[in-house]
Amino acid sequence: MNKDLLNRLIRYKKIATKMKELGFIRVFSVNLADALGINPVKVRKDFSFLNIKGKNKGGYDIDYLIKKIDEILGKDGVEKVIIVGVGNIGSALINYPGFENVGIKIVAGFDIDPKKIKEDAEIPIYHLDKMKEVLKKEEIKIGVLSVPEVAAQRVAELMISYGIKGILNFSPVRLKVKDCIVNDVHIEAELENLIYSVKFEFKNFANKENKDDHTN
Ligand code: ATP
């Protein structure tokens, strides 16, 4: 499945879940399309491609839709995730309560700094030495990597050797790994990109406005 479709599916599910919480039983392609800023035809095409069936003019049953999307996403319950490197980013993720709503459970954090270790916390933070034991016991396949740049490659290899198959990488390092999917999150680069785009876009905009003022 291509990444755009995958992203849309995740967002369809998020909206359907919100609507369910609000007491709705059905959702229409136009509702989903509005929320995503796309054409309802695209939503219907996605669903027909994925064999998600709606009722003619009656929209989609929300429970059915969520169940189908979960099936497609391969979710059969709660997905367990670990956080390696409990600095500013790692601890923000550990403290974020929103993951549970989408079936993600942060089960533990790992760090090498003795000051960060809190084994009796609700979400325990263990020394990195315990990672093997915890990963094997809990059969965890997904990890967030939020250690400093210098440690990223080594720690990623360690995670993979203990069974991790997917890493969400917050370090600026391009990880060289095998048998593992890495998704990079480059917050600084994204922000720089946005700042540049805003400057460029609104500079042109301002120039155009000045020009218009001049001609009037
Ligand atoms: P962040 O990037 O999350 O804002 P920070 O600036 O708070 O981080 P960093 O120096 O980037 O701190 O370190 C992030 C965390 O990774 C720290 O808690 C640090 O103790 C931890 N850390 C450093 N090396 C390792 C390692 N090899 N294994 C696990 N954790 C590590």
PDB file of N, CA, C and O and ligand atoms in Angstrom, residues 84-90 110-113 116 128 146-148 151 154-155, ligand 1:
ATOM      1  N   VAL A  84      13.436   4.432  23.389  1.00  0.00           N
ATOM      2  CA  VAL A  84      14.834   4.310  23.811  1.00  0.00           C
ATOM      3  C   VAL A  84      15.485   5.692  23.768  1.00  0.00           C
ATOM      4  O   VAL A  84      15.590   6.301  22.698  1.00  0.00           O
ATOM      5  N   GLY A  85      15.888   6.172  24.950  1.00  0.00           N
ATOM      6  CA  GLY A  85      16.415   7.532  25.103  1.00  0.00           C
ATOM      7  C   GLY A  85      15.311   8.423  25.660  1.00  0.00           C
ATOM      8  O   GLY A  85      14.468   8.905  24.909  1.00  0.00           O
ATOM      9  N   VAL A  86      15.326   8.566  26.987  1.00  0.00           N
ATOM     10  CA  VAL A  86      14.230   9.307  27.618  1.00  0.00           C
ATOM     11  C   VAL A  86      14.694  10.728  27.958  1.00  0.00           C
ATOM     12  O   VAL A  86      14.758  11.136  29.122  1.00  0.00           O
ATOM     13  N   GLY A  87      15.083  11.459  26.921  1.00  0.00           N
ATOM     14  CA  GLY A  87      15.423  12.888  27.074  1.00  0.00           C
ATOM     15  C   GLY A  87      14.161  13.709  26.906  1.00  0.00           C
ATOM     16  O   GLY A  87      13.067  13.257  27.266  1.00  0.00           O
ATOM     17  N   ASN A  88      14.303  14.911  26.344  1.00  0.00           N
ATOM     18  CA  ASN A  88      13.121  15.776  26.155  1.00  0.00           C
ATOM     19  C   ASN A  88      12.075  15.110  25.264  1.00  0.00           C
ATOM     20  O   ASN A  88      10.899  15.056  25.616  1.00  0.00           O
ATOM     21  N   ILE A  89      12.519  14.589  24.123  1.00  0.00           N
ATOM     22  CA  ILE A  89      11.557  13.997  23.192  1.00  0.00           C
ATOM     23  C   ILE A  89      10.985  12.703  23.757  1.00  0.00           C
ATOM     24  O   ILE A  89       9.768  12.515  23.799  1.00  0.00           O
ATOM     25  N   GLY A  90      11.879  11.829  24.225  1.00  0.00           N
ATOM     26  CA  GLY A  90      11.432  10.531  24.757  1.00  0.00           C
ATOM     27  C   GLY A  90      10.449  10.698  25.903  1.00  0.00           C
ATOM     28  O   GLY A  90       9.417  10.023  25.952  1.00  0.00           O
ATOM     29  N   PHE A 110      13.832   3.233  27.952  1.00  0.00           N
ATOM     30  CA  PHE A 110      15.180   2.757  28.298  1.00  0.00           C
ATOM     31  C   PHE A 110      16.150   3.918  28.179  1.00  0.00           C
ATOM     32  O   PHE A 110      16.032   4.753  27.263  1.00  0.00           O
ATOM     33  N   ASP A 111      17.119   3.954  29.091  1.00  0.00           N
ATOM     34  CA  ASP A 111      18.111   5.029  29.064  1.00  0.00           C
ATOM     35  C   ASP A 111      19.379   4.507  29.740  1.00  0.00           C
ATOM     36  O   ASP A 111      19.359   3.427  30.345  1.00  0.00           O
ATOM     37  N   ILE A 112      20.480   5.267  29.616  1.00  0.00           N
ATOM     38  CA  ILE A 112      21.699   4.835  30.319  1.00  0.00           C
ATOM     39  C   ILE A 112      22.007   5.753  31.499  1.00  0.00           C
ATOM     40  O   ILE A 112      22.900   5.479  32.275  1.00  0.00           O
ATOM     41  N   ASP A 113      21.237   6.855  31.588  1.00  0.00           N
ATOM     42  CA  ASP A 113      21.483   7.811  32.664  1.00  0.00           C
ATOM     43  C   ASP A 113      20.766   7.333  33.932  1.00  0.00           C
ATOM     44  O   ASP A 113      19.531   7.244  33.944  1.00  0.00           O
ATOM     45  N   LYS A 116      17.565   8.857  35.126  1.00  0.00           N
ATOM     46  CA  LYS A 116      16.313   8.690  34.364  1.00  0.00           C
ATOM     47  C   LYS A 116      15.588   7.381  34.710  1.00  0.00           C
ATOM     48  O   LYS A 116      14.432   7.200  34.362  1.00  0.00           O
ATOM     49  N   LEU A 128      19.332   0.518  29.912  1.00  0.00           N
ATOM     50  CA  LEU A 128      19.439  -0.137  28.601  1.00  0.00           C
ATOM     51  C   LEU A 128      19.805  -1.619  28.732  1.00  0.00           C
ATOM     52  O   LEU A 128      19.406  -2.442  27.902  1.00  0.00           O
ATOM     53  N   SER A 146      15.236   7.831  20.415  1.00  0.00           N
ATOM     54  CA  SER A 146      15.426   9.261  20.688  1.00  0.00           C
ATOM     55  C   SER A 146      16.668   9.473  21.553  1.00  0.00           C
ATOM     56  O   SER A 146      16.634  10.173  22.559  1.00  0.00           O
ATOM     57  N   VAL A 147      17.750   8.807  21.137  1.00  0.00           N
ATOM     58  CA  VAL A 147      19.053   8.975  21.802  1.00  0.00           C
ATOM     59  C   VAL A 147      19.861  10.006  21.017  1.00  0.00           C
ATOM     60  O   VAL A 147      19.499  10.329  19.885  1.00  0.00           O
ATOM     61  N   PRO A 148      20.972  10.521  21.593  1.00  0.00           N
ATOM     62  CA  PRO A 148      21.787  11.468  20.824  1.00  0.00           C
ATOM     63  C   PRO A 148      22.364  10.822  19.563  1.00  0.00           C
ATOM     64  O   PRO A 148      22.533   9.590  19.494  1.00  0.00           O
ATOM     65  N   ALA A 151      25.012   8.027  19.506  1.00  0.00           N
ATOM     66  CA  ALA A 151      24.671   6.676  19.976  1.00  0.00           C
ATOM     67  C   ALA A 151      23.668   5.973  19.064  1.00  0.00           C
ATOM     68  O   ALA A 151      23.445   4.766  19.199  1.00  0.00           O
ATOM     69  N   ARG A 154      24.471   2.569  16.980  1.00  0.00           N
ATOM     70  CA  ARG A 154      24.776   1.438  17.873  1.00  0.00           C
ATOM     71  C   ARG A 154      23.519   0.951  18.603  1.00  0.00           C
ATOM     72  O   ARG A 154      23.244  -0.244  18.677  1.00  0.00           O
ATOM     73  N   VAL A 155      22.740   1.906  19.105  1.00  0.00           N
ATOM     74  CA  VAL A 155      21.533   1.534  19.863  1.00  0.00           C
ATOM     75  C   VAL A 155      20.496   0.898  18.925  1.00  0.00           C
ATOM     76  O   VAL A 155      19.833  -0.072  19.288  1.00  0.00           O
TER      77      VAL A 155
HETATM   78  P1  ATP B   1      16.121  15.025  23.145  1.00  0.00           P
HETATM   79  O1  ATP B   1      16.795  14.759  21.815  1.00  0.00           O
HETATM   80  O2  ATP B   1      15.180  13.939  23.519  1.00  0.00           O
HETATM   81  O3  ATP B   1      15.578  16.390  23.309  1.00  0.00           O
HETATM   82  P2  ATP B   1      17.983  15.699  25.215  1.00  0.00           P
HETATM   83  O4  ATP B   1      18.562  16.937  24.665  1.00  0.00           O
HETATM   84  O5  ATP B   1      17.114  15.805  26.399  1.00  0.00           O
HETATM   85  O6  ATP B   1      17.262  14.823  24.151  1.00  0.00           O
HETATM   86  P3  ATP B   1      20.044  13.905  24.486  1.00  0.00           P
HETATM   87  O7  ATP B   1      21.447  14.227  24.859  1.00  0.00           O
HETATM   88  O8  ATP B   1      19.689  13.995  23.072  1.00  0.00           O
HETATM   89  O9  ATP B   1      19.131  14.707  25.503  1.00  0.00           O
HETATM   90  O10 ATP B   1      19.740  12.429  24.984  1.00  0.00           O
HETATM   91  C1  ATP B   1      18.482  11.867  24.941  1.00  0.00           C
HETATM   92  C2  ATP B   1      18.397  10.772  25.981  1.00  0.00           C
HETATM   93  O11 ATP B   1      19.121   9.648  25.513  1.00  0.00           O
HETATM   94  C3  ATP B   1      18.977  11.153  27.329  1.00  0.00           C
HETATM   95  O12 ATP B   1      18.060  10.850  28.359  1.00  0.00           O
HETATM   96  C4  ATP B   1      20.237  10.303  27.418  1.00  0.00           C
HETATM   97  O13 ATP B   1      20.530   9.936  28.748  1.00  0.00           O
HETATM   98  C5  ATP B   1      19.855   9.104  26.603  1.00  0.00           C
HETATM   99  N1  ATP B   1      20.972   8.335  26.057  1.00  0.00           N
HETATM  100  C6  ATP B   1      22.187   8.767  25.685  1.00  0.00           C
HETATM  101  N2  ATP B   1      22.927   7.740  25.201  1.00  0.00           N
HETATM  102  C7  ATP B   1      22.138   6.647  25.281  1.00  0.00           C
HETATM  103  C8  ATP B   1      22.312   5.267  24.940  1.00  0.00           C
HETATM  104  N3  ATP B   1      23.440   4.819  24.424  1.00  0.00           N
HETATM  105  N4  ATP B   1      21.287   4.438  25.194  1.00  0.00           N
HETATM  106  C9  ATP B   1      20.130   4.859  25.719  1.00  0.00           C
HETATM  107  N5  ATP B   1      19.899   6.141  26.052  1.00  0.00           N
HETATM  108  C10 ATP B   1      20.901   7.019  25.841  1.00  0.00           C
END
